[in-house]
Amino acid sequence: MIHALAEELGPWGWWLLGLVLLAAELVLPGVFLVWIGAAAIVVGALSLLLWETSFWLWQVQLLIFAALSVVSVFLGRRLLSNGNAVTDEPLLNQRGASLVGRTATLHEPVVEGRGRIRLDDTFWPVMGPDLPAGTRVRVTTSNGRDLTIEAI
């Protein structure tokens, strides 16, 4: 069945698959299908050149397509990743970490190591030594949403 389909579509089947995958990328954006579509188009180009050769069987074409898909996805992710990009706001999506060093007044006393402070418009749970409400404190560390404080 696959052999008959490969023979019927010829080398243009890979081009068709590549274009369908590129169109699917427009519908389902994620910059993933574009690399697999590019691999299909490359196999289609190779098929145009090698179609009449005896070793260019549909199994070989599928293996090359699979290998090119994996390689192109990894290279594409590396090309588009900006993990080492320098930013002017490195703590933009780390709100708790951006509060380290700030000072505040305890809104609720710290009892048994737990209390609350108000920074800007948000109440934050804090951990630290027992202190009465109204004490000025400095945020020393952040662990997710919990902040560790010390009296100043």
PDB file of C-alpha atoms in Angstrom:
ATOM      1  CA  MET A   1       0.000   0.000   0.000  1.00  0.00           C
ATOM      2  CA  ILE A   2       2.759   2.488   0.952  1.00  0.00           C
ATOM      3  CA  HIS A   3       4.778   1.385  -2.069  1.00  0.00           C
ATOM      4  CA  ALA A   4       1.806   2.012  -4.368  1.00  0.00           C
ATOM      5  CA  LEU A   5       1.188   5.434  -2.807  1.00  0.00           C
ATOM      6  CA  ALA A   6       4.863   6.373  -3.140  1.00  0.00           C
ATOM      7  CA  GLU A   7       4.887   5.286  -6.775  1.00  0.00           C
ATOM      8  CA  GLU A   8       1.650   7.121  -7.543  1.00  0.00           C
ATOM      9  CA  LEU A   9       2.644  10.422  -5.941  1.00  0.00           C
ATOM     10  CA  GLY A  10       6.252  10.234  -7.036  1.00  0.00           C
ATOM     11  CA  PRO A  11       8.757  12.755  -5.722  1.00  0.00           C
ATOM     12  CA  TRP A  12       6.041  15.394  -5.561  1.00  0.00           C
ATOM     13  CA  GLY A  13       4.424  13.618  -2.608  1.00  0.00           C
ATOM     14  CA  TRP A  14       7.204  14.897  -0.364  1.00  0.00           C
ATOM     15  CA  TRP A  15       6.676  18.433  -1.632  1.00  0.00           C
ATOM     16  CA  LEU A  16       2.960  18.094  -0.938  1.00  0.00           C
ATOM     17  CA  LEU A  17       3.632  16.777   2.586  1.00  0.00           C
ATOM     18  CA  GLY A  18       6.068  19.633   3.226  1.00  0.00           C
ATOM     19  CA  LEU A  19       3.573  22.259   2.105  1.00  0.00           C
ATOM     20  CA  VAL A  20       0.800  20.675   4.188  1.00  0.00           C
ATOM     21  CA  LEU A  21       3.065  20.745   7.257  1.00  0.00           C
ATOM     22  CA  LEU A  22       4.026  24.365   6.607  1.00  0.00           C
ATOM     23  CA  ALA A  23       0.340  25.265   6.272  1.00  0.00           C
ATOM     24  CA  ALA A  24      -0.409  23.374   9.492  1.00  0.00           C
ATOM     25  CA  GLU A  25       2.230  25.523  11.200  1.00  0.00           C
ATOM     26  CA  LEU A  26       0.155  28.575  10.302  1.00  0.00           C
ATOM     27  CA  VAL A  27      -2.932  27.021  11.886  1.00  0.00           C
ATOM     28  CA  LEU A  28      -1.137  25.522  14.904  1.00  0.00           C
ATOM     29  CA  PRO A  29       1.753  27.919  15.565  1.00  0.00           C
ATOM     30  CA  GLY A  30       4.557  26.598  17.689  1.00  0.00           C
ATOM     31  CA  VAL A  31       7.580  26.696  15.361  1.00  0.00           C
ATOM     32  CA  PHE A  32       7.759  22.917  15.286  1.00  0.00           C
ATOM     33  CA  LEU A  33       6.013  21.712  12.154  1.00  0.00           C
ATOM     34  CA  VAL A  34       7.992  24.154  10.041  1.00  0.00           C
ATOM     35  CA  TRP A  35      11.170  22.115  10.636  1.00  0.00           C
ATOM     36  CA  ILE A  36       9.477  18.827   9.785  1.00  0.00           C
ATOM     37  CA  GLY A  37       7.953  20.456   6.704  1.00  0.00           C
ATOM     38  CA  ALA A  38      11.400  21.671   5.663  1.00  0.00           C
ATOM     39  CA  ALA A  39      12.722  18.110   6.053  1.00  0.00           C
ATOM     40  CA  ALA A  40       9.932  16.839   3.794  1.00  0.00           C
ATOM     41  CA  ILE A  41      10.780  19.446   1.157  1.00  0.00           C
ATOM     42  CA  VAL A  42      14.472  18.461   1.298  1.00  0.00           C
ATOM     43  CA  VAL A  43      13.522  14.799   0.813  1.00  0.00           C
ATOM     44  CA  GLY A  44      11.320  15.927  -2.089  1.00  0.00           C
ATOM     45  CA  ALA A  45      14.289  17.714  -3.667  1.00  0.00           C
ATOM     46  CA  LEU A  46      16.445  14.616  -3.196  1.00  0.00           C
ATOM     47  CA  SER A  47      13.673  12.513  -4.710  1.00  0.00           C
ATOM     48  CA  LEU A  48      13.644  14.662  -7.822  1.00  0.00           C
ATOM     49  CA  LEU A  49      17.336  13.929  -8.247  1.00  0.00           C
ATOM     50  CA  LEU A  50      17.376  10.268  -7.202  1.00  0.00           C
ATOM     51  CA  TRP A  51      13.940   8.945  -8.214  1.00  0.00           C
ATOM     52  CA  GLU A  52      15.171   6.665 -10.965  1.00  0.00           C
ATOM     53  CA  THR A  53      18.002   5.103  -8.928  1.00  0.00           C
ATOM     54  CA  SER A  54      17.613   1.578  -7.590  1.00  0.00           C
ATOM     55  CA  PHE A  55      18.410   2.374  -3.950  1.00  0.00           C
ATOM     56  CA  TRP A  56      15.869   5.214  -3.577  1.00  0.00           C
ATOM     57  CA  LEU A  57      13.117   3.025  -2.112  1.00  0.00           C
ATOM     58  CA  TRP A  58      10.285   4.414  -0.022  1.00  0.00           C
ATOM     59  CA  GLN A  59      11.916   2.888   3.091  1.00  0.00           C
ATOM     60  CA  VAL A  60      15.115   4.841   2.431  1.00  0.00           C
ATOM     61  CA  GLN A  61      13.077   7.987   1.869  1.00  0.00           C
ATOM     62  CA  LEU A  62      11.257   7.522   5.191  1.00  0.00           C
ATOM     63  CA  LEU A  63      14.512   6.943   7.059  1.00  0.00           C
ATOM     64  CA  ILE A  64      16.079  10.051   5.551  1.00  0.00           C
ATOM     65  CA  PHE A  65      12.923  12.031   6.306  1.00  0.00           C
ATOM     66  CA  ALA A  66      12.942  10.864   9.944  1.00  0.00           C
ATOM     67  CA  ALA A  67      16.625  11.675  10.369  1.00  0.00           C
ATOM     68  CA  LEU A  68      16.279  15.086   8.709  1.00  0.00           C
ATOM     69  CA  SER A  69      13.222  15.858  10.835  1.00  0.00           C
ATOM     70  CA  VAL A  70      15.074  15.152  14.077  1.00  0.00           C
ATOM     71  CA  VAL A  71      18.168  17.081  12.995  1.00  0.00           C
ATOM     72  CA  SER A  72      16.184  20.052  11.695  1.00  0.00           C
ATOM     73  CA  VAL A  73      14.074  20.278  14.875  1.00  0.00           C
ATOM     74  CA  PHE A  74      17.190  20.308  17.077  1.00  0.00           C
ATOM     75  CA  LEU A  75      18.987  22.814  14.862  1.00  0.00           C
ATOM     76  CA  GLY A  76      15.873  24.974  14.626  1.00  0.00           C
ATOM     77  CA  ARG A  77      15.420  25.033  18.391  1.00  0.00           C
ATOM     78  CA  ARG A  78      19.063  25.957  18.857  1.00  0.00           C
ATOM     79  CA  LEU A  79      18.793  28.642  16.186  1.00  0.00           C
ATOM     80  CA  LEU A  80      15.696  30.225  17.681  1.00  0.00           C
ATOM     81  CA  SER A  81      16.492  29.814  21.373  1.00  0.00           C
ATOM     82  CA  ASN A  82      17.685  32.884  23.174  1.00  0.00           C
ATOM     83  CA  GLY A  83      18.606  31.255  26.470  1.00  0.00           C
ATOM     84  CA  ASN A  84      21.827  33.243  26.670  1.00  0.00           C
ATOM     85  CA  ALA A  85      20.269  36.552  25.714  1.00  0.00           C
ATOM     86  CA  VAL A  86      21.230  39.478  27.902  1.00  0.00           C
ATOM     87  CA  THR A  87      18.236  41.408  29.164  1.00  0.00           C
ATOM     88  CA  ASP A  88      17.827  44.643  31.052  1.00  0.00           C
ATOM     89  CA  GLU A  89      15.275  42.968  33.372  1.00  0.00           C
ATOM     90  CA  PRO A  90      16.574  39.481  34.258  1.00  0.00           C
ATOM     91  CA  LEU A  91      14.013  39.038  37.068  1.00  0.00           C
ATOM     92  CA  LEU A  92      10.993  40.100  35.008  1.00  0.00           C
ATOM     93  CA  ASN A  93       9.012  36.882  35.510  1.00  0.00           C
ATOM     94  CA  GLN A  94      10.476  36.100  38.934  1.00  0.00           C
ATOM     95  CA  ARG A  95       8.521  38.442  41.129  1.00  0.00           C
ATOM     96  CA  GLY A  96       9.664  36.968  44.441  1.00  0.00           C
ATOM     97  CA  ALA A  97      13.334  37.132  43.460  1.00  0.00           C
ATOM     98  CA  SER A  98      12.922  40.752  42.387  1.00  0.00           C
ATOM     99  CA  LEU A  99      11.866  41.642  45.944  1.00  0.00           C
ATOM    100  CA  VAL A 100      15.152  40.553  47.553  1.00  0.00           C
ATOM    101  CA  GLY A 101      16.781  43.574  49.183  1.00  0.00           C
ATOM    102  CA  ARG A 102      13.557  45.559  49.512  1.00  0.00           C
ATOM    103  CA  THR A 103      12.424  46.862  52.891  1.00  0.00           C
ATOM    104  CA  ALA A 104       8.911  46.835  54.274  1.00  0.00           C
ATOM    105  CA  THR A 105       6.916  47.025  57.476  1.00  0.00           C
ATOM    106  CA  LEU A 106       5.408  43.851  58.918  1.00  0.00           C
ATOM    107  CA  HIS A 107       1.661  43.875  58.338  1.00  0.00           C
ATOM    108  CA  GLU A 108       1.092  40.883  60.613  1.00  0.00           C
ATOM    109  CA  PRO A 109       3.500  39.781  63.361  1.00  0.00           C
ATOM    110  CA  VAL A 110       5.855  36.908  62.699  1.00  0.00           C
ATOM    111  CA  VAL A 111       4.687  34.159  65.041  1.00  0.00           C
ATOM    112  CA  GLU A 112       6.370  30.752  65.036  1.00  0.00           C
ATOM    113  CA  GLY A 113       8.429  31.850  62.054  1.00  0.00           C
ATOM    114  CA  ARG A 114       5.501  32.908  59.805  1.00  0.00           C
ATOM    115  CA  GLY A 115       4.017  36.335  59.102  1.00  0.00           C
ATOM    116  CA  ARG A 116       2.986  38.725  56.293  1.00  0.00           C
ATOM    117  CA  ILE A 117       4.277  41.939  54.806  1.00  0.00           C
ATOM    118  CA  ARG A 118       2.818  44.284  52.265  1.00  0.00           C
ATOM    119  CA  LEU A 119       4.983  45.297  49.322  1.00  0.00           C
ATOM    120  CA  ASP A 120       3.420  47.591  46.759  1.00  0.00           C
ATOM    121  CA  ASP A 121      -0.142  46.278  46.422  1.00  0.00           C
ATOM    122  CA  THR A 122       0.469  42.648  47.430  1.00  0.00           C
ATOM    123  CA  PHE A 123       0.605  40.815  50.741  1.00  0.00           C
ATOM    124  CA  TRP A 124       3.475  38.329  50.892  1.00  0.00           C
ATOM    125  CA  PRO A 125       3.929  35.425  53.311  1.00  0.00           C
ATOM    126  CA  VAL A 126       7.256  35.715  55.088  1.00  0.00           C
ATOM    127  CA  MET A 127       9.470  33.506  57.214  1.00  0.00           C
ATOM    128  CA  GLY A 128      11.890  34.713  59.830  1.00  0.00           C
ATOM    129  CA  PRO A 129      12.433  35.331  63.518  1.00  0.00           C
ATOM    130  CA  ASP A 130       9.407  36.201  65.641  1.00  0.00           C
ATOM    131  CA  LEU A 131       8.805  39.965  65.375  1.00  0.00           C
ATOM    132  CA  PRO A 132       5.885  42.242  66.281  1.00  0.00           C
ATOM    133  CA  ALA A 133       3.706  43.922  63.649  1.00  0.00           C
ATOM    134  CA  GLY A 134       5.069  47.265  62.478  1.00  0.00           C
ATOM    135  CA  THR A 135       8.731  46.181  62.563  1.00  0.00           C
ATOM    136  CA  ARG A 136      10.864  47.328  59.621  1.00  0.00           C
ATOM    137  CA  VAL A 137      12.283  44.304  57.827  1.00  0.00           C
ATOM    138  CA  ARG A 138      14.443  43.551  54.781  1.00  0.00           C
ATOM    139  CA  VAL A 139      13.755  40.681  52.371  1.00  0.00           C
ATOM    140  CA  THR A 140      16.865  38.478  52.297  1.00  0.00           C
ATOM    141  CA  THR A 141      15.846  35.522  50.100  1.00  0.00           C
ATOM    142  CA  SER A 142      12.960  34.269  48.042  1.00  0.00           C
ATOM    143  CA  ASN A 143      11.744  30.693  47.748  1.00  0.00           C
ATOM    144  CA  GLY A 144       8.903  30.793  45.264  1.00  0.00           C
ATOM    145  CA  ARG A 145       6.200  32.815  46.955  1.00  0.00           C
ATOM    146  CA  ASP A 146       7.668  32.680  50.483  1.00  0.00           C
ATOM    147  CA  LEU A 147      10.084  35.440  51.409  1.00  0.00           C
ATOM    148  CA  THR A 148      12.683  35.253  54.171  1.00  0.00           C
ATOM    149  CA  ILE A 149      13.135  38.435  56.193  1.00  0.00           C
ATOM    150  CA  GLU A 150      15.399  39.935  58.828  1.00  0.00           C
ATOM    151  CA  ALA A 151      14.827  42.912  61.094  1.00  0.00           C
ATOM    152  CA  ILE A 152      16.685  46.123  60.248  1.00  0.00           C
TER     153      ILE A 152
END
